[in-house]
PDB file of C-alpha atoms in Angstrom:
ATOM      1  CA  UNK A  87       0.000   0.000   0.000  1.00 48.00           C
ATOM      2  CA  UNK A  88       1.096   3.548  -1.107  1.00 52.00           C
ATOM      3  CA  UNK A  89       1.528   5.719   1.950  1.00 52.00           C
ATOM      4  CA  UNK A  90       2.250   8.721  -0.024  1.00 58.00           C
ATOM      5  CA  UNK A  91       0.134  11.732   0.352  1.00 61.00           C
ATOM      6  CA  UNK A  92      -1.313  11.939  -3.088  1.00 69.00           C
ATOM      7  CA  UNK A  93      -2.739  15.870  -3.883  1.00 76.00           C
ATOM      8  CA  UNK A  94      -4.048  15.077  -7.716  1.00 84.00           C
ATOM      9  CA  UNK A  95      -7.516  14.003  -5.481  1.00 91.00           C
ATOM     10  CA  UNK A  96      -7.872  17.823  -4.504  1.00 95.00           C
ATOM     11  CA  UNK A  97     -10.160  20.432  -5.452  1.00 95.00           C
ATOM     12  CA  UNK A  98      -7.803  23.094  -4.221  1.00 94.00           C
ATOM     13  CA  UNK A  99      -3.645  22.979  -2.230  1.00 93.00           C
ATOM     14  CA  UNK A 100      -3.886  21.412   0.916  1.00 92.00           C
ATOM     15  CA  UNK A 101      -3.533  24.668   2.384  1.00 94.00           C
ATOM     16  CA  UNK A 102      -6.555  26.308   0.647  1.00 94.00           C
ATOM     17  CA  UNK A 103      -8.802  23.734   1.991  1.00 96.00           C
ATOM     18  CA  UNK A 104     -11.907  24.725   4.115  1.00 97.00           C
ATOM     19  CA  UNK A 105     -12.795  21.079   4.758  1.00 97.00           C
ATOM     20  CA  UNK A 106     -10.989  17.509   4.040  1.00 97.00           C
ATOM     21  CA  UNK A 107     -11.645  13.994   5.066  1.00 97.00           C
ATOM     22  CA  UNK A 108     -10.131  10.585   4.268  1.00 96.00           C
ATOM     23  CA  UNK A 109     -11.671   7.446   4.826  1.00 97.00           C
ATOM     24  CA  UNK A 110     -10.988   4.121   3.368  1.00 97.00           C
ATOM     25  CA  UNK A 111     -12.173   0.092   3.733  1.00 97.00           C
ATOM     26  CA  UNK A 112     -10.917  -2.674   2.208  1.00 97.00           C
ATOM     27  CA  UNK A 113     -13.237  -4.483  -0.658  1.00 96.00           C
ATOM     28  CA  UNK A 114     -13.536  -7.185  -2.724  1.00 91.00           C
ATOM     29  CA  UNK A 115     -11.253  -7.323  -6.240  1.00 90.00           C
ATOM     30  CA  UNK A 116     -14.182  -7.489  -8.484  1.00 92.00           C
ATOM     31  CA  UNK A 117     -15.832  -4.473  -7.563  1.00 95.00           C
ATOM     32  CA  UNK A 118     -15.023  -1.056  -9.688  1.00 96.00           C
ATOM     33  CA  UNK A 119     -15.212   2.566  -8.262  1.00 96.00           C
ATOM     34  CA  UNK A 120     -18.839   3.329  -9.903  1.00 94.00           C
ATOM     35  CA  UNK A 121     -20.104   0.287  -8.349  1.00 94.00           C
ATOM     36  CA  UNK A 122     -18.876   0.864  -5.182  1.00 95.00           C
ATOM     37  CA  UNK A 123     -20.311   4.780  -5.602  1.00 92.00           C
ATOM     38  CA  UNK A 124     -23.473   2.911  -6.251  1.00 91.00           C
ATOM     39  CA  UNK A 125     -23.617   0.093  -3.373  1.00 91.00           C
ATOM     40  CA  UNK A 126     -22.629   3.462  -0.967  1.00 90.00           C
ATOM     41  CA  UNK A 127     -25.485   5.165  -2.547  1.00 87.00           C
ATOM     42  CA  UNK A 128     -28.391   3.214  -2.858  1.00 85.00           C
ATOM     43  CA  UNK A 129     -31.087   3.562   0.080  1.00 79.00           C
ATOM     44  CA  UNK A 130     -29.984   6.434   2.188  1.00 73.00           C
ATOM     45  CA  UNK A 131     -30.757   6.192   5.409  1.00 74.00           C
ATOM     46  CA  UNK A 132     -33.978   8.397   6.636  1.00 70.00           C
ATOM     47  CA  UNK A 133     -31.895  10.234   8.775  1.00 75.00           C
ATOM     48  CA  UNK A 134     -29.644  11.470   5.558  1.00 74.00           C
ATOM     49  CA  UNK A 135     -32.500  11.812   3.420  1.00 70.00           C
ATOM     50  CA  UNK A 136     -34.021  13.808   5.655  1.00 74.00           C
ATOM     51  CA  UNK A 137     -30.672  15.757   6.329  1.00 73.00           C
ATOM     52  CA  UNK A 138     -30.958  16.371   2.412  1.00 71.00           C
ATOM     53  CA  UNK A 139     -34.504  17.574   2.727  1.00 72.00           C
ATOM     54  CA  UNK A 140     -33.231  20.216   5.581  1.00 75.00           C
ATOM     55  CA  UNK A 141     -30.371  21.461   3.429  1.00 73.00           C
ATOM     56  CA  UNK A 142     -32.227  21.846   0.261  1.00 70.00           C
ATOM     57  CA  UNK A 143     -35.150  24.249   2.616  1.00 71.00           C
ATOM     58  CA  UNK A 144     -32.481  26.248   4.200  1.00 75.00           C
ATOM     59  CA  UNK A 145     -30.065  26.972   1.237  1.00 70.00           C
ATOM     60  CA  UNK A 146     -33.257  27.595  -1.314  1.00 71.00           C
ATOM     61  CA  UNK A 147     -34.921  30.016   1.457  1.00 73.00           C
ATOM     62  CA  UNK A 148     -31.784  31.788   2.829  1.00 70.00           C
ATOM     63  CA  UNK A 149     -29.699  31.818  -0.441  1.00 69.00           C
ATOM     64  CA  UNK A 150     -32.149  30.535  -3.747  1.00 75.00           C
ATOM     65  CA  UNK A 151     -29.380  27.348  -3.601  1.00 69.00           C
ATOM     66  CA  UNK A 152     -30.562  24.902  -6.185  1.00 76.00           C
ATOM     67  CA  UNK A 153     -31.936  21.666  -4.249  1.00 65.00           C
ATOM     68  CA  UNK A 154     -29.332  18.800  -4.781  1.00 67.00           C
ATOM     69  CA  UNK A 155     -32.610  15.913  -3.550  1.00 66.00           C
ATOM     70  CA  UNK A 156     -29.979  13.608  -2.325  1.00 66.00           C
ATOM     71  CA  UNK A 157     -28.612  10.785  -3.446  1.00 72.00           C
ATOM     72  CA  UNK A 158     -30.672   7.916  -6.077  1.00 74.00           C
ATOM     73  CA  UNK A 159     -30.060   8.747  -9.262  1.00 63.00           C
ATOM     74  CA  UNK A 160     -30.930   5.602 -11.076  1.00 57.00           C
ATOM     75  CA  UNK A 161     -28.067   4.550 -13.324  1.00 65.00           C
ATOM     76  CA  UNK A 162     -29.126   2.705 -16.437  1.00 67.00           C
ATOM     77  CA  UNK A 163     -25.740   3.101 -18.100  1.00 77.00           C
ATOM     78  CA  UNK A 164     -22.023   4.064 -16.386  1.00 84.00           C
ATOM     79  CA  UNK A 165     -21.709   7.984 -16.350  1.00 87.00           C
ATOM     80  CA  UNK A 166     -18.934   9.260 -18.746  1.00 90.00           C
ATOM     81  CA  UNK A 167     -16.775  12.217 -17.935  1.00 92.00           C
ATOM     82  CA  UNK A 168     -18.451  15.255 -17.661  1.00 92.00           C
ATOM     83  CA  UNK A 169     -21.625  14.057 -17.337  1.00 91.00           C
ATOM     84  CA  UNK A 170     -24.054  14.222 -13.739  1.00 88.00           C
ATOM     85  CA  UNK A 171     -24.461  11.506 -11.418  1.00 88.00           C
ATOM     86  CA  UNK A 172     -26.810  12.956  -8.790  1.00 82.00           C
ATOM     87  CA  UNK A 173     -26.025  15.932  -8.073  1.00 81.00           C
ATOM     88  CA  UNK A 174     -22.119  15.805  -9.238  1.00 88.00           C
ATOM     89  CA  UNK A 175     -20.197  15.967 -12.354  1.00 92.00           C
ATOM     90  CA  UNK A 176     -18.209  13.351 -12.860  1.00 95.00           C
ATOM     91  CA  UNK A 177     -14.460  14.861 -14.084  1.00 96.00           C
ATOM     92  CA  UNK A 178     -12.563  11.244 -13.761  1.00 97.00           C
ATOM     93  CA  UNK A 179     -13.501   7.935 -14.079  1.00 97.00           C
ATOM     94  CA  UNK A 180     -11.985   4.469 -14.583  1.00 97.00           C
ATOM     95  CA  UNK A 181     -12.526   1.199 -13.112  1.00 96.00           C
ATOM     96  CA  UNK A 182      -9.956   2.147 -10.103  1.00 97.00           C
ATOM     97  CA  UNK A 183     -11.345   5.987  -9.802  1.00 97.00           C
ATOM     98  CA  UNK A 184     -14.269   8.254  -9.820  1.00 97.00           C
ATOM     99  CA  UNK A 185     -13.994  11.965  -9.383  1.00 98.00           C
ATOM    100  CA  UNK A 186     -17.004  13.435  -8.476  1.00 96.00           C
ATOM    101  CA  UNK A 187     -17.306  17.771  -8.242  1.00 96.00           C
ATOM    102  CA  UNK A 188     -20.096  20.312  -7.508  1.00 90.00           C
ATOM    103  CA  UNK A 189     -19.367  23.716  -7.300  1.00 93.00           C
ATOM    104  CA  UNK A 190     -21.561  26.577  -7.249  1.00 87.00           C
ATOM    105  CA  UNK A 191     -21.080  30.252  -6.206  1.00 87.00           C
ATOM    106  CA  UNK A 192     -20.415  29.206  -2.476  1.00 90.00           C
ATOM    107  CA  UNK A 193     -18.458  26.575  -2.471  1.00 90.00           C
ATOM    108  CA  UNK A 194     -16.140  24.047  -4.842  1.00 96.00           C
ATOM    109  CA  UNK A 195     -16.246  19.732  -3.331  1.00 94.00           C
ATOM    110  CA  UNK A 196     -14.470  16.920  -5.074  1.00 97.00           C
ATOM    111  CA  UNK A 197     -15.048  13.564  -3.757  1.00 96.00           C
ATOM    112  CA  UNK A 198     -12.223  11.130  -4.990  1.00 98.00           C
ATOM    113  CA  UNK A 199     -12.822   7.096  -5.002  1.00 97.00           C
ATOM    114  CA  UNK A 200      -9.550   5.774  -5.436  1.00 97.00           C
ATOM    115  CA  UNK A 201      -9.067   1.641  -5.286  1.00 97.00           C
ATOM    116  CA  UNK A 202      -6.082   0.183  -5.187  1.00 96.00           C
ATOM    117  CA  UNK A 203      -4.227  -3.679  -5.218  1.00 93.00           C
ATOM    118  CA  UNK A 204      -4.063  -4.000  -1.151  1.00 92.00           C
ATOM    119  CA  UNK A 205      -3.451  -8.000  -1.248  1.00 90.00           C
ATOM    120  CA  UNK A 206      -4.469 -10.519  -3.868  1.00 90.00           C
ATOM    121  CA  UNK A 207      -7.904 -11.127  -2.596  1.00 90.00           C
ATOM    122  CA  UNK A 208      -8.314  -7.807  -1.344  1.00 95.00           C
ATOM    123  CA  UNK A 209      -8.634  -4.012  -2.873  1.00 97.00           C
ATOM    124  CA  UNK A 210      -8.480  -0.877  -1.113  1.00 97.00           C
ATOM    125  CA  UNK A 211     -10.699   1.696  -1.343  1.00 98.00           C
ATOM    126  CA  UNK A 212     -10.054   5.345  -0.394  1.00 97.00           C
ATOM    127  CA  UNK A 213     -12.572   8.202   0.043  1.00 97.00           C
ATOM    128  CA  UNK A 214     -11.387  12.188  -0.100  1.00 97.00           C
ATOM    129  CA  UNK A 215     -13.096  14.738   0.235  1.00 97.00           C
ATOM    130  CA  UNK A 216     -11.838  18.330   0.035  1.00 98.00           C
ATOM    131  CA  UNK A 217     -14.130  21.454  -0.227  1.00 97.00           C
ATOM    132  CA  UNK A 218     -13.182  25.159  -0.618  1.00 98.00           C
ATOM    133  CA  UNK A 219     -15.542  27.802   0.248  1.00 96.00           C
ATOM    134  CA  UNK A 220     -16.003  31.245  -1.340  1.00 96.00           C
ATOM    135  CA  UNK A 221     -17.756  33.481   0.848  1.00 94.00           C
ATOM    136  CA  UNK A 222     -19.895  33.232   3.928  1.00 92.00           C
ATOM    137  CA  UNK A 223     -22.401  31.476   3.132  1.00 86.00           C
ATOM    138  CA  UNK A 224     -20.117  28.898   2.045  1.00 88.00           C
ATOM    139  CA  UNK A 225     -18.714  28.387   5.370  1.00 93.00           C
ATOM    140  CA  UNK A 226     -21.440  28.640   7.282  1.00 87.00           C
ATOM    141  CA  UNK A 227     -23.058  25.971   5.045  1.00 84.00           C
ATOM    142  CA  UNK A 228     -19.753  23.314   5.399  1.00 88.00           C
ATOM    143  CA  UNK A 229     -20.511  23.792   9.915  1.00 88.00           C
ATOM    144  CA  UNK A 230     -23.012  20.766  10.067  1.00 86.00           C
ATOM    145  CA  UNK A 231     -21.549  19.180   6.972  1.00 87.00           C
ATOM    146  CA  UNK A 232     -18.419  18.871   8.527  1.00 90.00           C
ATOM    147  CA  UNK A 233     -19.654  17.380  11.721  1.00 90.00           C
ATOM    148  CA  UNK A 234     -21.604  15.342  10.078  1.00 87.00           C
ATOM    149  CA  UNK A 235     -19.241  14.061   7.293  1.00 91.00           C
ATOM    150  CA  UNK A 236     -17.276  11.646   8.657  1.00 93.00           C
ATOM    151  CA  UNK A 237     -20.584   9.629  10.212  1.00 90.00           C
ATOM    152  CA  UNK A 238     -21.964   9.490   6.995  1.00 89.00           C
ATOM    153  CA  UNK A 239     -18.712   7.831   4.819  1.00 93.00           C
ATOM    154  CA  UNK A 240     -17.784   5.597   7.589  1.00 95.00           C
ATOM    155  CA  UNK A 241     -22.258   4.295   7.342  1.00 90.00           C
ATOM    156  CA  UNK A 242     -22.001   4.452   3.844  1.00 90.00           C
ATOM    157  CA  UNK A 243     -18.578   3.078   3.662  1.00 96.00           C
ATOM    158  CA  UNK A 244     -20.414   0.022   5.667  1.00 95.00           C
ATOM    159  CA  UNK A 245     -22.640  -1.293   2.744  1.00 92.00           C
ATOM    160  CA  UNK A 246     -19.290  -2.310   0.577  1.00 94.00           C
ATOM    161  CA  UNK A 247     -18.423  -4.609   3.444  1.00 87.00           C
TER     162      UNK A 247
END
C-alpha cells in the first residue's frame, strides 16, 4: 500500500482547503469505483435523506441554492466524464477511480474514489473529500456538513463490506 500523500484528489492545495476527510475500507477485487459509488449510494438512510430535505429548505430560502434531492439517481448506463451523477459531475472515471465535483457560487467539493491492489484477494478503497468555500455562506453551510461528514462515509462506507 502507497503511503504517499497523493494531492491530484484535490479540489484546491492542501492549504486552501476549508474542509478535508479521508476514509478508506478494504473491498472485494471485483468491484469497480462506480459500483462501489453505487452500493454506498443506494437507500440512504432516513436520517440522511431527511438531512438532504433540511439542506435543500435552508439553502433555497436563505440563499435561492438549487436543491441537490440527495442521493438515487438511477443509473441505467455508467456515467462518462463530464456528465451528472446525482447531483455531481463526474471529471474522472476508470474502473480504479471516480472523481465526483459540484461547485456553485459558495463553495467548490471533489469527492475522490480511489481503489487500489491491497493484497491478492483484497482491494483498497479510499474516500477524499476536500471542499473550498467562497464566501460566507459557504462556510457557514460546510458547519453541520463537517460534523456530520465523517458519520456518513464511515455508514455508507459500511454497505461495501
Amino acid at each position: 500500500m502507497n503511503h504517499k500523500f497523493d494531492t491530484s484528489n484535490l479540489v484546491a492545495p492542501l492549504q486552501e482547503l476549508n474542509f478535508f476527510h479521508k476514509d478508506h475500507t478494504l473491498i472485494n477485487t471485483d468491484i469497480t469505483a462506480i459500483q462501489a459509488y453505487q452500493i454506498m449510494t443506494q437507500q440512504s438512510s432516513v436520517l440522511l435523506n431527511i438531512a438532504f430535505k433540511i439542506r435543500d429548505d435552508l439553502s433555497y430560502r436563505l440563499n435561492r441554492v438549487k436543491p441537490i434531492k440527495g442521493f438515487g439517481a438511477s443509473m441505467g448506463e455508467i456515467p462518462k466524464l463530464n456528465q451528472k451523477l446525482d447531483f455531481f459531475d463526474v471529471v474522472k472515471i476508470s474502473d480504479q477511480e471516480l472523481f465526483l465535483q459540484s461547485t456553485d457560487k459558495h463553495l467548490s467539493v471533489l469527492v475522490a474514489i480511489q481503489i487500489e491492489q491491497y493484497q491478492p484477494n483484497q482491494n483498497i478503497l479510499k474516500i477524499t473529500t476536500s471542499v473550498i468555500t467562497y464566501n460566507f455562506f459557504g462556510k457557514i453551510y460546510m458547519l453541520p456538513v463537517s460534523v456530520a461528514h465523517g458519520i456518513i462515509v464511515r455508514n455508507m462506507l459500511k454497505k461495501l463490506n
